[in-house]
PDB file of C-alpha atoms in Angstrom:
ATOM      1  CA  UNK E   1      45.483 -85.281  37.566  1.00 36.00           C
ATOM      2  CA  UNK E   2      48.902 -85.058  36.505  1.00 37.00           C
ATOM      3  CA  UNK E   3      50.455 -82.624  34.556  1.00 33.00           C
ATOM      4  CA  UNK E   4      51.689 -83.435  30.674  1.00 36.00           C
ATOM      5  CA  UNK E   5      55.274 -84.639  30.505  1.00 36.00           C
ATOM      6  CA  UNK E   6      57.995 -83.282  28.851  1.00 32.00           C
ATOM      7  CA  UNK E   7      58.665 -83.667  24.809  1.00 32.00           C
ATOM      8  CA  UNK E   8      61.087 -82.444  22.026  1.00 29.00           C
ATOM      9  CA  UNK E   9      60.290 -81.283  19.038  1.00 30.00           C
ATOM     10  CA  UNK E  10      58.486 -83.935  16.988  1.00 33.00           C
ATOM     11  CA  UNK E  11      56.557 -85.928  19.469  1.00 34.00           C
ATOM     12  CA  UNK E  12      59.616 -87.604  21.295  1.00 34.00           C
ATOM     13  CA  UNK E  13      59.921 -87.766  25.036  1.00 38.00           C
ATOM     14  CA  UNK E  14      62.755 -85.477  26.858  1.00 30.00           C
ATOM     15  CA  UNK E  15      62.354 -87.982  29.897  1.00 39.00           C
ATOM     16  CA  UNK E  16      65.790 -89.946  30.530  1.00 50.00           C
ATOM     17  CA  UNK E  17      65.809 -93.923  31.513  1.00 76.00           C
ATOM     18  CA  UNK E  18      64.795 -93.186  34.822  1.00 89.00           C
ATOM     19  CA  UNK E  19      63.271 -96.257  36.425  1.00 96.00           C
ATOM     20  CA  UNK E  20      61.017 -96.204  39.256  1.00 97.00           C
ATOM     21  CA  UNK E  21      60.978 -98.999  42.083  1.00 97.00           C
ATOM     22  CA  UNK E  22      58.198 -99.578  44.331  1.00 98.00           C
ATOM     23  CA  UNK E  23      58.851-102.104  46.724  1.00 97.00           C
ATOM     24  CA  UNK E  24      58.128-101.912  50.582  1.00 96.00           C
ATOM     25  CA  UNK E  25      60.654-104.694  51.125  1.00 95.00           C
ATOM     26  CA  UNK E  26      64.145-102.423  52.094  1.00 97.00           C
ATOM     27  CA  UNK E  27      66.291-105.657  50.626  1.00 95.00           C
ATOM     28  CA  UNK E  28      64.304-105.668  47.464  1.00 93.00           C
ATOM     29  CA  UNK E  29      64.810-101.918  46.725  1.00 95.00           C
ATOM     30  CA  UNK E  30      68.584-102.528  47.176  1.00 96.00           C
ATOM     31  CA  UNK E  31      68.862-105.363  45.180  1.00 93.00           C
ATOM     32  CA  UNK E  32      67.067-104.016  42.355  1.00 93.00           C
ATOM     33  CA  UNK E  33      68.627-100.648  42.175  1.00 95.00           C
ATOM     34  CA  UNK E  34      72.162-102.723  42.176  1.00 93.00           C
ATOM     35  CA  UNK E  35      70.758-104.861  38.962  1.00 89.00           C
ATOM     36  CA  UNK E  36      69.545-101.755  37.556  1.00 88.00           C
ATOM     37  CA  UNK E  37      72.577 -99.359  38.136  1.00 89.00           C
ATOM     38  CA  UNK E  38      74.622-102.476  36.596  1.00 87.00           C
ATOM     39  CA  UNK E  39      73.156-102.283  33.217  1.00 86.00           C
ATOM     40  CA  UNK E  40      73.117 -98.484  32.998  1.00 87.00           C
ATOM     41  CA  UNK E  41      69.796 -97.485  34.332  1.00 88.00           C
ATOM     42  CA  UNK E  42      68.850 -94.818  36.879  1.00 92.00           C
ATOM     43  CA  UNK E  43      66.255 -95.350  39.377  1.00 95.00           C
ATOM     44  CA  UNK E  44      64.794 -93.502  42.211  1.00 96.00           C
ATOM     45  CA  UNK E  45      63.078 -95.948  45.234  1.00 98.00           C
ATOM     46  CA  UNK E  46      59.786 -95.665  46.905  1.00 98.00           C
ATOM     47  CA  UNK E  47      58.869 -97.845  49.877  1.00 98.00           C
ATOM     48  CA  UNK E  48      55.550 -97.574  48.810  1.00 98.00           C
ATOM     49  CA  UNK E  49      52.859 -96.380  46.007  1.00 97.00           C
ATOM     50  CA  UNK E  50      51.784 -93.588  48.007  1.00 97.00           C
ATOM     51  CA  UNK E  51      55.134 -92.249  48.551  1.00 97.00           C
ATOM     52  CA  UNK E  52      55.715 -92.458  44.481  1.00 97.00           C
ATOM     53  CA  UNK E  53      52.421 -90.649  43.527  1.00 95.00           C
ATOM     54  CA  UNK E  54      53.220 -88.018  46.291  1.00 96.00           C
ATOM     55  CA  UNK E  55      57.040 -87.321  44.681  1.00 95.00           C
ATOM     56  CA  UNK E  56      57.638 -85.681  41.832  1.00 91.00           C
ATOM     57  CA  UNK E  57      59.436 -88.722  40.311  1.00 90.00           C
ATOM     58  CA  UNK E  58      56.641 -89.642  37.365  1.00 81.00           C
ATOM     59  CA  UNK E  59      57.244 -86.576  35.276  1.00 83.00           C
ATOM     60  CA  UNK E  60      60.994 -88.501  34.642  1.00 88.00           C
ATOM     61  CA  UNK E  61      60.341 -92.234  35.003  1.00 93.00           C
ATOM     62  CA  UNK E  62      60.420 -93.671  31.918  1.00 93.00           C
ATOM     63  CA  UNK E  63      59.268 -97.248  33.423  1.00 95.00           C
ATOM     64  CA  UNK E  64      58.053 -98.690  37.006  1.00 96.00           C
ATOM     65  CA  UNK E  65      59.017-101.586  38.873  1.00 96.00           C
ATOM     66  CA  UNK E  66      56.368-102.496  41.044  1.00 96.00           C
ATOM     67  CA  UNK E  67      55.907-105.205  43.883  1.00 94.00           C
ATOM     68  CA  UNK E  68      52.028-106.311  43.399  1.00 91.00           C
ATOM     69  CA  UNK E  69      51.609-106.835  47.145  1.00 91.00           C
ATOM     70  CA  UNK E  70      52.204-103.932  49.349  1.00 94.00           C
ATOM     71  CA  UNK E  71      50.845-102.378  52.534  1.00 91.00           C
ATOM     72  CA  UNK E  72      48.743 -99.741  51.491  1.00 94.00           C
ATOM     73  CA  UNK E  73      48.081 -99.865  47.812  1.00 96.00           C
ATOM     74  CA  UNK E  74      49.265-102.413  45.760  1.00 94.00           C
ATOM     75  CA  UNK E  75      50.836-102.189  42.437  1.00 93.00           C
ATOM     76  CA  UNK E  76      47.773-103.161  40.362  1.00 91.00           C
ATOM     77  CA  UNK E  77      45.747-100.617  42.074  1.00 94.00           C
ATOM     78  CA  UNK E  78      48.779 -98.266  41.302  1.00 95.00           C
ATOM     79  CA  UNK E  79      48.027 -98.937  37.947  1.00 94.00           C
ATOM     80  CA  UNK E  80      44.458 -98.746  37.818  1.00 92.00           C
ATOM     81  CA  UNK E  81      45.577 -94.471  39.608  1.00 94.00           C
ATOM     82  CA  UNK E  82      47.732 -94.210  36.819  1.00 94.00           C
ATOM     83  CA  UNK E  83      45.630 -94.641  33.834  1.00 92.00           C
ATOM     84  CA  UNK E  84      43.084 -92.821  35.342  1.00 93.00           C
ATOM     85  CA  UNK E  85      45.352 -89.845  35.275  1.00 91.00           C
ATOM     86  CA  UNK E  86      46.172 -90.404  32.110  1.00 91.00           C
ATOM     87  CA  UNK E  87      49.628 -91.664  32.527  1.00 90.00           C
ATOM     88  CA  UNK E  88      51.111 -93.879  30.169  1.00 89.00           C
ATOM     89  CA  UNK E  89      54.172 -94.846  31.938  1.00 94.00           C
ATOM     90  CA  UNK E  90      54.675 -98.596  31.916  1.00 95.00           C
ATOM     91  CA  UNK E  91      54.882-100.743  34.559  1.00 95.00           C
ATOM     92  CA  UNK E  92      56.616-104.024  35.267  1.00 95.00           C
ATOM     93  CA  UNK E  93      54.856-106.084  38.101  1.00 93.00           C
ATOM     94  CA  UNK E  94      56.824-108.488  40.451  1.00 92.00           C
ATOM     95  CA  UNK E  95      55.073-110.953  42.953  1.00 87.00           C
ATOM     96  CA  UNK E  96      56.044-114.292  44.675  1.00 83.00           C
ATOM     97  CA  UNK E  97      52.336-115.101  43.147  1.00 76.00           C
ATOM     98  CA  UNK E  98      52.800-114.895  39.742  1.00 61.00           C
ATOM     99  CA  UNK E  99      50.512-117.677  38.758  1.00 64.00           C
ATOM    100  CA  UNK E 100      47.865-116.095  40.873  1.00 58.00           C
ATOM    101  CA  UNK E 101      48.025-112.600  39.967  1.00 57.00           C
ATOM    102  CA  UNK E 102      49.163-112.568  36.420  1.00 62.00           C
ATOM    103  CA  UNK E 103      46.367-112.381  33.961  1.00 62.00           C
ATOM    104  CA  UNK E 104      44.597-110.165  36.480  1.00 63.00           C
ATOM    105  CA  UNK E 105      47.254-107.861  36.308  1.00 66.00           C
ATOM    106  CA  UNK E 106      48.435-107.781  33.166  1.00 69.00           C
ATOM    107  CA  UNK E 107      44.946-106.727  32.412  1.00 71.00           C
ATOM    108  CA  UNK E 108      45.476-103.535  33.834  1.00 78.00           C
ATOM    109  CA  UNK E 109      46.072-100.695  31.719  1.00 80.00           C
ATOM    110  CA  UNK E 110      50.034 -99.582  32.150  1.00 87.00           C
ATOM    111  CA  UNK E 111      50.936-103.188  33.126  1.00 90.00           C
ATOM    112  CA  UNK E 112      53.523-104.864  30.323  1.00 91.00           C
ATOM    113  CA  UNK E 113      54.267-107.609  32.464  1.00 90.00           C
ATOM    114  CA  UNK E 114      54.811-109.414  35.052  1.00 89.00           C
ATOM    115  CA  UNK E 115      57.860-111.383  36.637  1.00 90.00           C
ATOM    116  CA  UNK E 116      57.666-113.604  39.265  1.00 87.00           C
ATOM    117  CA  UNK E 117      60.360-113.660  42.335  1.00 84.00           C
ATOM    118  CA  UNK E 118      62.682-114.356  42.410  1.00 86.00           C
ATOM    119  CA  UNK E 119      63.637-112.645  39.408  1.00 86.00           C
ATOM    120  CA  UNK E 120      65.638-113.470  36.740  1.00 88.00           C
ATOM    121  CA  UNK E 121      68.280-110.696  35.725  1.00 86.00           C
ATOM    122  CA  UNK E 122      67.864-111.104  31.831  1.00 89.00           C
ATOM    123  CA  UNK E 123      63.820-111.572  31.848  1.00 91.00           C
ATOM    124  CA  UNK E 124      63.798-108.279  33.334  1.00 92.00           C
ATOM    125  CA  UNK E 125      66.438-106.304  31.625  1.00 91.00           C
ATOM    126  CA  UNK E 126      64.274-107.785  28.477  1.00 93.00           C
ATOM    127  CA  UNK E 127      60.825-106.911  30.062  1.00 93.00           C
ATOM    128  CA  UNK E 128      62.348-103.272  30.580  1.00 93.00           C
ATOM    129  CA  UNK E 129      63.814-102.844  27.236  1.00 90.00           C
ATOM    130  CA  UNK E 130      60.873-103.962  25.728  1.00 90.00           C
ATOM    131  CA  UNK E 131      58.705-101.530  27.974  1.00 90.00           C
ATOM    132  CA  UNK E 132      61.512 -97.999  26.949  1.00 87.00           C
ATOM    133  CA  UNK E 133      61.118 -99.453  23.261  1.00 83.00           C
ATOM    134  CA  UNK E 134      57.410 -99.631  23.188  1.00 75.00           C
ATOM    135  CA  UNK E 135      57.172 -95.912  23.095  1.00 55.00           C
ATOM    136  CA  UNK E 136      54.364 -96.367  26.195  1.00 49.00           C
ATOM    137  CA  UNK E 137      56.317 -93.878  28.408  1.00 43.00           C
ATOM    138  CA  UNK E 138      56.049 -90.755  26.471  1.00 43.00           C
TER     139      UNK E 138
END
């Protein structure tokens, strides 16, 4: 179980516009921290699900990146730990198997969508906009 996050006065979240990204391709990570860093946002990177719910690095991400296919766990099952714990931190899917895997997965509780590789730079600027704007993260 994870601990409550951070808020201000009045209900709104203290946590920055820290991204998360969960990919265990090396290349991936880079490439997405270097679209991400371009438009402003921070991000921490985790080769893998277990590595993110072992850090400390949910009590400030605002939003997750997730691969859906993974060694280990994958990032629907990441979800699925997630909302169990009560976390309501979005999460943005990616998969070369979007056809496949996306009404599954968005499904899941936490998932707000999912973008098929290789991605397109405004669909997910958009899809993570949309995710810090729902209010989800806090």
């Amino acid at each position: 179980m994870f601990p409550a996050r951070p808020r201000a006065q009045g209900g709104s979240s203290l946590v920055g516009r820290l991204l998360s990204i969960i990919d265990d391709d090396e290349d991936v990570r880079q490439s997405l921290l270097a679209l991400i860093e371009s438009v402003g946002y921070s991000a921490r990177l985790f080769a893998s699900a277990e590595e993110f719910l072992a850090s400390d690095a949910w009590t400030e991400t605002c939003c997750i990146l997730s691969d859906v296919q993974m060694a280990g766990m994958s990032g629907i099952e990441l979800a699925d730990r997630l909302a169990q714990s009560g976390s309501r931190i979005p999460i943005i899917l990616i998969t070369a198997y979007a056809k496949d895997n996306q009404s599954f997965a968005l499904s899941r509780p936490g998932v707000v969508a999912v973008l098929p590789k290789p991605l397109q730079l405004n669909a997910l600027i958009e899809q993570i906009g949309r995710a810090l704007d729902s209010g989800a993260a806090g």
